Amino acid sequence: MLRLIFSDLVANARIWLGALLIAAATATVGAVVASDIQTAVAAGGNEALALYGISGTVAVFTLITALIVVGAVTDLTVTLQQRGYALWQLVGLRPGLVRLVVTAQLFVVSLLGGAVGCLLAVPLVQPLFRYAFSTSPELAGLTPTLTPAGAVPVVLFVAVVVTVGGFRGAGRAARTPPIQSLREVEPPDRRMTVARWLGGVATLLVVAAIVSTLPGTGLDTMAVPLMLISPLLAGVLAAFGPLFLARLVRAWTSLVPVTASAAWYLARNSTATNAARSTATISPLMVAVALAGGLYAANGAVGVPSGSLSTGSVVLLLGGPLLLAVLGAVATVFMSSRRRERELALITAAGGSSALVLTAAAAEAVIYVVTALLLGGSAVAVTTAIGAWAAGAWTAAGALPALTVTALALVLLLAATVLPTATALRQEVPRVLAPE
């Protein structure tokens, strides 16, 4: 079994590298938070109280982002290999053993990624701490540390999140009939599970509890709970995604007439049909938009001008979670690029031009990003409305940061979709389609 675990990891390196990257990124962000906590414990006094409050906020942002991003990536990791697991069963591997192998692979990748992420964080902790607290002499004078005692919980957290995030996919890989898996290149994943219902409802209740505490809260303390609303709402949307995501994609993309662009038509149908792949890319981007827009909307509601937020404080609060979210989206595109290349090779085989194939790839990236903007922007809009209700002042401060993150994500996703497609076009079509 050990030979199967590691040989399959090597054979599907492109897919597993995406999961490894996200595990490492999650650990790096978590290690920075752990370092802040360790520094607070060593410092004591008022400095410790300040660091506890800041690191707690960052930890909540990171936790929300990690649960959504890591869950999406690990589930996609299993989904993209569904056909291979079906072949395992056809050659005699029992379903229970398939599930055990997949779970073991997730655990191995998560441990390796967690360890790599913590090692990467070691040289980053001190310069990041100095930069983030450059305007606070009391905190800037502290010496941040990251010891093995702080790194071990981070590695274990990553291992649990990655393994649990892929547990449902591993179960699906084991119980899906092999014939069905071989017939469906990418099984649809649109059903609401008990875990999704519980997670979505629980998160919505947390949002309701936060909102109920806002009336009567002073403006000087209202910003922090307001900041949490937007990413939590993004979590609610991610949990209930199977109920509406495909319909939303079909609805807004239908605004472009079918006769206007063949490339748009192809991208539209591919995105709406391949629900698992689309969700894995859209959900992290949605969180990124909600985080950036929510932070500025919350501060704007309490009268803090956008320009008064220092770059260091923004990087400290959002840098790690935003990096994790954007990397998650790019990783999912990288992981599924071979599947996308085969789909576009079929278009070429049917007579489509290279320009059509490249435009369709670019249109798919646009659909991902705009859908994420619609969802993440709605979370920011709700945060703005709640802030206006609680603080008595409307603000549009969250709009520009949300659009900025969207523009950055679009550039990265265009590169992640178009460049591999351009490379694939240089190969002969039979060679691209042969592995399928």
Short mmCIF file of C-alpha atoms in Angstrom, two decimals:
data_model
loop_
_atom_site.label_atom_id
_atom_site.label_comp_id
_atom_site.label_asym_id
_atom_site.label_seq_id
_atom_site.Cartn_x
_atom_site.Cartn_y
_atom_site.Cartn_z
CA MET A 1 0.00 0.00 0.00
CA LEU A 2 2.89 2.38 0.74
CA ARG A 3 4.17 1.87 -2.78
CA LEU A 4 0.76 2.74 -4.21
CA ILE A 5 0.47 5.86 -2.03
CA PHE A 6 3.79 7.37 -3.09
CA SER A 7 3.85 6.17 -6.70
CA ASP A 8 0.45 7.76 -7.30
CA LEU A 9 1.62 11.01 -5.70
CA VAL A 10 4.49 11.10 -8.19
CA ALA A 11 2.34 10.08 -11.17
CA ASN A 12 -0.18 12.87 -10.48
CA ALA A 13 2.38 15.43 -9.32
CA ARG A 14 0.64 18.37 -11.03
CA ILE A 15 -2.53 17.80 -9.02
CA TRP A 16 -0.82 17.04 -5.71
CA LEU A 17 1.58 19.99 -6.03
CA GLY A 18 -1.43 22.30 -5.90
CA ALA A 19 -2.57 20.74 -2.63
CA LEU A 20 1.00 20.88 -1.29
CA LEU A 21 1.28 24.57 -2.18
CA ILE A 22 -1.92 25.42 -0.32
CA ALA A 23 -0.91 23.35 2.71
CA ALA A 24 2.43 25.18 2.81
CA ALA A 25 0.79 28.59 2.38
CA THR A 26 -1.68 27.85 5.15
CA ALA A 27 1.13 26.79 7.46
CA THR A 28 3.17 29.90 6.66
CA VAL A 29 0.27 32.19 7.54
CA GLY A 30 -0.53 30.14 10.63
CA ALA A 31 3.10 30.23 11.74
CA VAL A 32 3.10 34.04 11.62
CA VAL A 33 0.04 34.07 13.89
CA ALA A 34 1.69 31.53 16.20
CA SER A 35 4.80 33.72 16.33
CA ASP A 36 2.72 36.75 17.38
CA ILE A 37 1.11 34.72 20.15
CA GLN A 38 4.45 33.40 21.38
CA THR A 39 5.85 36.92 21.32
CA ALA A 40 2.88 38.15 23.36
CA VAL A 41 3.37 35.42 25.95
CA ALA A 42 7.06 36.33 26.31
CA ALA A 43 6.41 40.11 26.43
CA GLY A 44 3.55 40.29 28.93
CA GLY A 45 1.91 43.53 30.02
CA ASN A 46 0.06 45.92 27.73
CA GLU A 47 2.12 44.81 24.73
CA ALA A 48 0.83 41.28 25.21
CA LEU A 49 -2.78 42.45 25.38
CA ALA A 50 -2.34 44.40 22.13
CA LEU A 51 -0.72 41.45 20.38
CA TYR A 52 -3.40 39.04 21.62
CA GLY A 53 -6.12 41.25 20.14
CA ILE A 54 -4.36 41.68 16.81
CA SER A 55 -3.30 38.05 16.46
CA GLY A 56 -6.83 36.94 17.41
CA THR A 57 -8.33 38.97 14.57
CA VAL A 58 -5.75 37.65 12.10
CA ALA A 59 -6.35 34.12 13.36
CA VAL A 60 -10.10 34.41 12.70
CA PHE A 61 -9.49 35.75 9.18
CA THR A 62 -6.99 32.96 8.54
CA LEU A 63 -9.27 30.26 9.93
CA ILE A 64 -12.21 31.32 7.76
CA THR A 65 -10.01 31.54 4.67
CA ALA A 66 -8.24 28.26 5.35
CA LEU A 67 -11.45 26.29 5.88
CA ILE A 68 -12.88 27.50 2.57
CA VAL A 69 -9.71 27.42 0.47
CA VAL A 70 -8.21 24.19 1.79
CA GLY A 71 -11.58 22.44 1.65
CA ALA A 72 -12.10 23.49 -1.97
CA VAL A 73 -8.58 22.51 -3.05
CA THR A 74 -8.50 19.13 -1.33
CA ASP A 75 -11.94 18.19 -2.62
CA LEU A 76 -10.86 19.15 -6.14
CA THR A 77 -7.68 17.10 -5.69
CA VAL A 78 -9.75 13.97 -5.19
CA THR A 79 -12.34 14.84 -7.84
CA LEU A 80 -9.74 15.26 -10.58
CA GLN A 81 -8.46 11.72 -9.91
CA GLN A 82 -11.85 10.02 -9.82
CA ARG A 83 -11.17 8.00 -12.97
CA GLY A 84 -7.90 6.69 -11.58
CA TYR A 85 -9.63 5.50 -8.42
CA ALA A 86 -12.21 3.73 -10.57
CA LEU A 87 -9.43 1.86 -12.34
CA TRP A 88 -8.02 0.85 -8.96
CA GLN A 89 -11.34 -0.77 -8.10
CA LEU A 90 -11.55 -2.50 -11.46
CA VAL A 91 -8.20 -4.21 -10.86
CA GLY A 92 -9.37 -5.49 -7.48
CA LEU A 93 -8.74 -2.78 -4.89
CA ARG A 94 -11.59 -2.75 -2.36
CA PRO A 95 -13.51 0.55 -1.88
CA GLY A 96 -12.45 0.75 1.76
CA LEU A 97 -8.80 0.44 0.76
CA VAL A 98 -9.23 3.14 -1.89
CA ARG A 99 -10.55 5.48 0.78
CA LEU A 100 -7.67 4.62 3.11
CA VAL A 101 -5.06 5.26 0.40
CA VAL A 102 -6.58 8.62 -0.58
CA THR A 103 -6.84 9.73 3.06
CA ALA A 104 -3.24 8.66 3.68
CA GLN A 105 -2.09 10.66 0.65
CA LEU A 106 -3.88 13.76 1.93
CA PHE A 107 -2.29 13.29 5.35
CA VAL A 108 1.22 12.87 3.90
CA VAL A 109 0.88 15.95 1.68
CA SER A 110 -0.54 18.00 4.56
CA LEU A 111 2.29 17.09 6.93
CA LEU A 112 4.92 17.85 4.30
CA GLY A 113 3.24 21.12 3.36
CA GLY A 114 2.82 22.11 7.00
CA ALA A 115 6.49 21.50 7.75
CA VAL A 116 7.64 23.36 4.63
CA GLY A 117 5.33 26.29 5.42
CA CYS A 118 6.68 26.66 8.96
CA LEU A 119 10.26 26.55 7.70
CA LEU A 120 9.44 29.25 5.13
CA ALA A 121 7.95 31.40 7.89
CA VAL A 122 11.12 31.42 10.02
CA PRO A 123 13.02 34.04 7.96
CA LEU A 124 9.83 36.06 7.36
CA VAL A 125 8.67 36.51 10.94
CA GLN A 126 11.05 39.26 12.06
CA PRO A 127 10.97 41.54 8.96
CA LEU A 128 7.18 41.20 8.70
CA PHE A 129 6.78 42.02 12.39
CA ARG A 130 9.00 45.08 12.08
CA TYR A 131 7.13 46.31 8.99
CA ALA A 132 3.65 45.70 10.42
CA PHE A 133 4.38 47.51 13.69
CA SER A 134 6.65 50.24 12.34
CA THR A 135 4.18 52.89 13.56
CA SER A 136 3.99 51.39 17.06
CA PRO A 137 7.34 51.86 18.87
CA GLU A 138 6.27 49.75 21.85
CA LEU A 139 5.52 46.71 19.71
CA ALA A 140 8.25 47.29 17.13
CA GLY A 141 10.83 46.94 19.90
CA LEU A 142 9.79 43.37 20.65
CA THR A 143 11.70 40.41 19.21
CA PRO A 144 9.33 37.95 17.49
CA THR A 145 10.10 34.26 17.83
CA LEU A 146 8.85 31.02 16.34
CA THR A 147 9.88 27.90 18.23
CA PRO A 148 9.05 24.25 17.51
CA ALA A 149 6.49 24.46 20.30
CA GLY A 150 4.64 27.08 18.26
CA ALA A 151 5.15 25.36 14.90
CA VAL A 152 3.88 21.90 15.88
CA PRO A 153 0.26 23.03 16.52
CA VAL A 154 0.31 24.80 13.15
CA VAL A 155 1.45 21.64 11.33
CA LEU A 156 -1.21 19.59 13.13
CA PHE A 157 -3.87 22.17 12.28
CA VAL A 158 -2.93 22.01 8.59
CA ALA A 159 -2.95 18.21 8.69
CA VAL A 160 -6.42 18.12 10.23
CA VAL A 161 -7.90 20.73 7.88
CA VAL A 162 -6.47 19.12 4.73
CA THR A 163 -7.37 15.56 5.71
CA VAL A 164 -10.87 16.43 6.89
CA GLY A 165 -11.36 18.72 3.87
CA GLY A 166 -10.72 15.81 1.52
CA PHE A 167 -12.52 13.20 3.62
CA ARG A 168 -15.82 13.57 1.78
CA GLY A 169 -14.07 13.39 -1.58
CA ALA A 170 -12.21 10.25 -0.48
CA GLY A 171 -15.51 8.69 0.54
CA ARG A 172 -17.05 9.60 -2.80
CA ALA A 173 -14.07 8.09 -4.62
CA ALA A 174 -14.60 4.82 -2.75
CA ARG A 175 -18.37 4.49 -3.11
CA THR A 176 -18.91 5.80 -6.65
CA PRO A 177 -19.38 2.84 -9.03
CA PRO A 178 -16.32 2.45 -11.28
CA ILE A 179 -18.43 2.41 -14.45
CA GLN A 180 -19.97 5.77 -13.53
CA SER A 181 -16.58 7.29 -12.77
CA LEU A 182 -15.18 6.13 -16.09
CA ARG A 183 -18.20 7.47 -17.97
CA GLU A 184 -18.19 10.89 -16.28
CA VAL A 185 -14.89 12.70 -16.73
CA GLU A 186 -15.69 14.96 -13.81
CA PRO A 187 -18.59 13.87 -11.58
CA PRO A 188 -20.90 16.76 -10.70
CA ASP A 189 -20.74 17.99 -7.13
CA ARG A 190 -23.89 20.02 -6.58
CA ARG A 191 -25.51 18.32 -3.65
CA MET A 192 -25.94 19.87 -0.25
CA THR A 193 -24.55 17.60 2.45
CA VAL A 194 -25.39 17.59 6.14
CA ALA A 195 -21.98 19.14 6.88
CA ARG A 196 -22.67 22.00 4.46
CA TRP A 197 -26.09 22.69 5.97
CA LEU A 198 -24.71 22.64 9.51
CA GLY A 199 -21.69 24.78 8.63
CA GLY A 200 -23.75 27.32 6.69
CA VAL A 201 -26.47 27.66 9.30
CA ALA A 202 -23.96 27.84 12.17
CA THR A 203 -21.97 30.57 10.41
CA LEU A 204 -25.15 32.51 9.69
CA LEU A 205 -26.06 32.32 13.38
CA VAL A 206 -22.62 33.67 14.29
CA VAL A 207 -23.20 36.61 11.94
CA ALA A 208 -26.61 37.23 13.51
CA ALA A 209 -25.04 37.17 16.99
CA ILE A 210 -22.38 39.70 15.96
CA VAL A 211 -24.97 42.00 14.40
CA SER A 212 -27.13 41.85 17.53
CA THR A 213 -24.25 43.21 19.63
CA LEU A 214 -23.61 46.26 17.42
CA PRO A 215 -26.38 48.64 18.61
CA GLY A 216 -25.03 50.69 21.45
CA THR A 217 -21.42 49.72 20.72
CA GLY A 218 -19.00 52.64 20.63
CA LEU A 219 -17.48 53.57 17.29
CA ASP A 220 -14.00 52.95 18.67
CA THR A 221 -14.81 49.25 19.24
CA MET A 222 -17.30 48.60 16.43
CA ALA A 223 -14.77 48.18 13.61
CA VAL A 224 -13.47 44.74 14.66
CA PRO A 225 -16.84 42.93 14.79
CA LEU A 226 -17.85 44.65 11.55
CA MET A 227 -14.66 43.36 9.89
CA LEU A 228 -15.70 39.78 10.63
CA ILE A 229 -19.12 40.01 8.98
CA SER A 230 -17.97 40.09 5.36
CA PRO A 231 -15.66 37.00 5.45
CA LEU A 232 -18.23 35.12 7.55
CA LEU A 233 -20.91 35.88 4.96
CA ALA A 234 -18.50 34.61 2.30
CA GLY A 235 -18.31 31.40 4.34
CA VAL A 236 -22.11 31.16 4.30
CA LEU A 237 -22.17 31.61 0.52
CA ALA A 238 -19.45 28.99 0.09
CA ALA A 239 -21.40 26.50 2.22
CA PHE A 240 -24.62 27.00 0.27
CA GLY A 241 -22.84 27.23 -3.08
CA PRO A 242 -24.25 23.99 -4.55
CA LEU A 243 -27.76 25.49 -4.30
CA PHE A 244 -27.12 28.46 -6.57
CA LEU A 245 -23.61 28.73 -8.02
CA ALA A 246 -24.20 27.00 -11.36
CA ARG A 247 -27.47 28.90 -11.81
CA LEU A 248 -25.76 32.19 -11.00
CA VAL A 249 -23.05 31.53 -13.57
CA ARG A 250 -25.59 30.65 -16.24
CA ALA A 251 -27.75 33.65 -15.35
CA TRP A 252 -25.21 36.46 -15.55
CA THR A 253 -23.18 34.97 -18.40
CA SER A 254 -26.39 34.73 -20.46
CA LEU A 255 -26.31 38.54 -20.66
CA VAL A 256 -23.81 38.01 -23.47
CA PRO A 257 -25.80 36.64 -26.43
CA VAL A 258 -24.78 33.24 -27.79
CA THR A 259 -24.27 34.77 -31.23
CA ALA A 260 -21.90 37.42 -29.88
CA SER A 261 -18.98 35.12 -29.04
CA ALA A 262 -18.41 31.41 -29.59
CA ALA A 263 -15.54 31.52 -27.08
CA TRP A 264 -17.79 32.98 -24.40
CA TYR A 265 -20.40 30.30 -25.10
CA LEU A 266 -17.82 27.54 -24.68
CA ALA A 267 -16.39 29.05 -21.48
CA ARG A 268 -19.86 29.67 -20.06
CA ASN A 269 -20.97 26.08 -20.48
CA SER A 270 -17.68 24.63 -19.26
CA THR A 271 -17.78 26.73 -16.08
CA ALA A 272 -21.41 25.98 -15.29
CA THR A 273 -21.17 22.26 -16.08
CA ASN A 274 -17.93 21.49 -14.21
CA ALA A 275 -19.33 22.57 -10.86
CA ALA A 276 -16.59 21.05 -8.69
CA ARG A 277 -13.82 22.72 -10.65
CA SER A 278 -15.58 26.08 -10.83
CA THR A 279 -16.47 26.13 -7.14
CA ALA A 280 -12.88 25.37 -6.16
CA THR A 281 -11.69 28.45 -8.07
CA ILE A 282 -14.54 30.87 -7.34
CA SER A 283 -14.77 30.28 -3.57
CA PRO A 284 -11.21 31.41 -2.70
CA LEU A 285 -11.57 34.50 -4.91
CA MET A 286 -14.88 35.32 -3.26
CA VAL A 287 -13.19 35.21 0.15
CA ALA A 288 -10.39 37.49 -1.07
CA VAL A 289 -12.88 40.10 -2.31
CA ALA A 290 -14.90 39.86 0.92
CA LEU A 291 -11.80 40.24 3.11
CA ALA A 292 -10.42 43.30 1.35
CA GLY A 293 -13.73 45.07 0.88
CA GLY A 294 -15.01 44.16 4.34
CA LEU A 295 -11.98 45.59 6.13
CA TYR A 296 -12.31 49.00 4.51
CA ALA A 297 -16.12 49.01 4.67
CA ALA A 298 -16.00 48.33 8.41
CA ASN A 299 -13.47 51.08 9.07
CA GLY A 300 -15.31 53.49 6.80
CA ALA A 301 -18.56 52.89 8.67
CA VAL A 302 -16.98 54.00 11.95
CA GLY A 303 -15.45 57.10 10.38
CA VAL A 304 -11.90 55.89 9.74
CA PRO A 305 -10.75 57.25 6.35
CA SER A 306 -9.27 54.67 3.98
CA GLY A 307 -6.06 56.67 3.68
CA SER A 308 -5.46 56.57 7.41
CA LEU A 309 -5.06 52.79 7.43
CA SER A 310 -1.33 52.14 7.34
CA THR A 311 0.02 49.68 4.82
CA GLY A 312 1.65 47.75 7.65
CA SER A 313 -1.63 47.22 9.51
CA VAL A 314 -3.40 46.13 6.32
CA VAL A 315 -0.61 43.69 5.49
CA LEU A 316 -0.68 42.34 9.03
CA LEU A 317 -4.44 41.80 9.09
CA LEU A 318 -5.10 40.73 5.50
CA GLY A 319 -1.75 39.89 3.91
CA GLY A 320 -1.70 36.23 4.88
CA PRO A 321 -5.38 35.42 4.32
CA LEU A 322 -5.42 37.30 0.98
CA LEU A 323 -2.29 35.49 -0.18
CA LEU A 324 -3.82 32.16 0.80
CA ALA A 325 -7.09 32.92 -0.99
CA VAL A 326 -5.51 34.09 -4.24
CA LEU A 327 -2.99 31.24 -4.23
CA GLY A 328 -5.88 28.84 -3.67
CA ALA A 329 -7.65 30.06 -6.79
CA VAL A 330 -4.50 29.94 -8.90
CA ALA A 331 -3.63 26.49 -7.54
CA THR A 332 -7.00 25.06 -8.57
CA VAL A 333 -6.53 26.37 -12.10
CA PHE A 334 -3.02 24.89 -12.21
CA MET A 335 -4.25 21.55 -10.88
CA SER A 336 -7.02 21.24 -13.46
CA SER A 337 -5.04 22.68 -16.38
CA ARG A 338 -4.47 19.26 -17.93
CA ARG A 339 -8.20 18.59 -17.92
CA ARG A 340 -8.81 22.02 -19.43
CA GLU A 341 -6.13 21.42 -22.08
CA ARG A 342 -7.88 18.23 -23.15
CA GLU A 343 -11.23 19.95 -23.41
CA LEU A 344 -9.76 22.69 -25.56
CA ALA A 345 -7.88 20.13 -27.66
CA LEU A 346 -11.26 18.60 -28.48
CA ILE A 347 -12.37 22.01 -29.74
CA THR A 348 -9.29 22.12 -31.97
CA ALA A 349 -10.00 18.61 -33.22
CA ALA A 350 -13.53 19.70 -34.09
CA GLY A 351 -12.20 22.53 -36.25
CA GLY A 352 -11.81 25.39 -33.77
CA SER A 353 -8.98 27.83 -34.37
CA SER A 354 -6.14 28.57 -31.97
CA ALA A 355 -7.56 32.05 -31.43
CA LEU A 356 -10.90 30.54 -30.40
CA VAL A 357 -9.22 28.19 -27.94
CA LEU A 358 -7.14 30.96 -26.33
CA THR A 359 -10.11 33.31 -26.14
CA ALA A 360 -12.24 30.59 -24.52
CA ALA A 361 -9.52 30.03 -21.89
CA ALA A 362 -9.38 33.76 -21.17
CA ALA A 363 -13.18 33.97 -21.01
CA GLU A 364 -13.23 31.18 -18.43
CA ALA A 365 -10.88 33.19 -16.21
CA VAL A 366 -13.12 36.25 -16.60
CA ILE A 367 -16.19 34.23 -15.60
CA TYR A 368 -14.46 32.94 -12.47
CA VAL A 369 -13.38 36.40 -11.38
CA VAL A 370 -16.63 38.22 -12.13
CA THR A 371 -18.68 35.54 -10.34
CA ALA A 372 -16.39 35.86 -7.31
CA LEU A 373 -16.81 39.64 -7.44
CA LEU A 374 -20.60 39.31 -7.49
CA LEU A 375 -20.58 37.02 -4.46
CA GLY A 376 -17.80 38.70 -2.48
CA GLY A 377 -19.18 42.12 -3.40
CA SER A 378 -22.58 41.15 -2.03
CA ALA A 379 -20.93 40.25 1.30
CA VAL A 380 -19.20 43.65 1.32
CA ALA A 381 -22.48 45.39 0.46
CA VAL A 382 -24.27 43.68 3.36
CA THR A 383 -21.42 44.70 5.68
CA THR A 384 -21.77 48.29 4.46
CA ALA A 385 -25.52 48.24 5.09
CA ILE A 386 -25.09 46.78 8.57
CA GLY A 387 -22.40 49.37 9.34
CA ALA A 388 -24.73 52.17 8.19
CA TRP A 389 -27.51 50.78 10.37
CA ALA A 390 -25.27 50.45 13.45
CA ALA A 391 -23.10 53.56 13.03
CA GLY A 392 -25.52 55.81 11.17
CA ALA A 393 -23.23 56.60 8.22
CA TRP A 394 -23.00 55.17 4.71
CA THR A 395 -19.64 54.57 3.07
CA ALA A 396 -18.32 53.29 -0.24
CA ALA A 397 -14.86 52.60 1.18
CA GLY A 398 -15.07 48.87 0.49
CA ALA A 399 -15.63 49.22 -3.26
CA LEU A 400 -12.13 50.18 -4.41
CA PRO A 401 -10.24 47.51 -2.39
CA ALA A 402 -12.66 44.84 -3.63
CA LEU A 403 -12.13 45.93 -7.24
CA THR A 404 -8.36 46.10 -6.73
CA VAL A 405 -8.22 42.51 -5.48
CA THR A 406 -10.49 41.47 -8.35
CA ALA A 407 -8.17 43.09 -10.91
CA LEU A 408 -5.11 41.39 -9.40
CA ALA A 409 -6.89 38.04 -9.37
CA LEU A 410 -7.91 38.47 -13.00
CA VAL A 411 -4.31 39.06 -14.09
CA LEU A 412 -3.11 35.95 -12.23
CA LEU A 413 -5.94 33.75 -13.48
CA LEU A 414 -5.49 34.89 -17.07
CA ALA A 415 -1.84 33.84 -16.82
CA ALA A 416 -2.81 30.54 -15.19
CA THR A 417 -5.34 29.67 -17.90
CA VAL A 418 -3.99 31.20 -21.09
CA LEU A 419 -0.29 30.30 -20.76
CA PRO A 420 -0.82 26.52 -20.29
CA THR A 421 -3.35 26.60 -23.13
CA ALA A 422 -0.87 28.34 -25.43
CA THR A 423 1.73 25.72 -24.53
CA ALA A 424 -0.73 22.91 -25.21
CA LEU A 425 -1.53 24.34 -28.65
CA ARG A 426 2.08 23.70 -29.67
CA GLN A 427 1.56 19.99 -29.12
CA GLU A 428 -0.23 17.66 -31.49
CA VAL A 429 -3.88 17.15 -30.60
CA PRO A 430 -3.63 13.32 -30.37
CA ARG A 431 -0.76 13.70 -27.91
CA VAL A 432 -2.79 16.01 -25.64
CA LEU A 433 -5.79 13.69 -25.74
CA ALA A 434 -3.83 10.44 -25.39
CA PRO A 435 -3.69 10.33 -21.54
CA GLU A 436 -7.49 10.53 -21.37
#
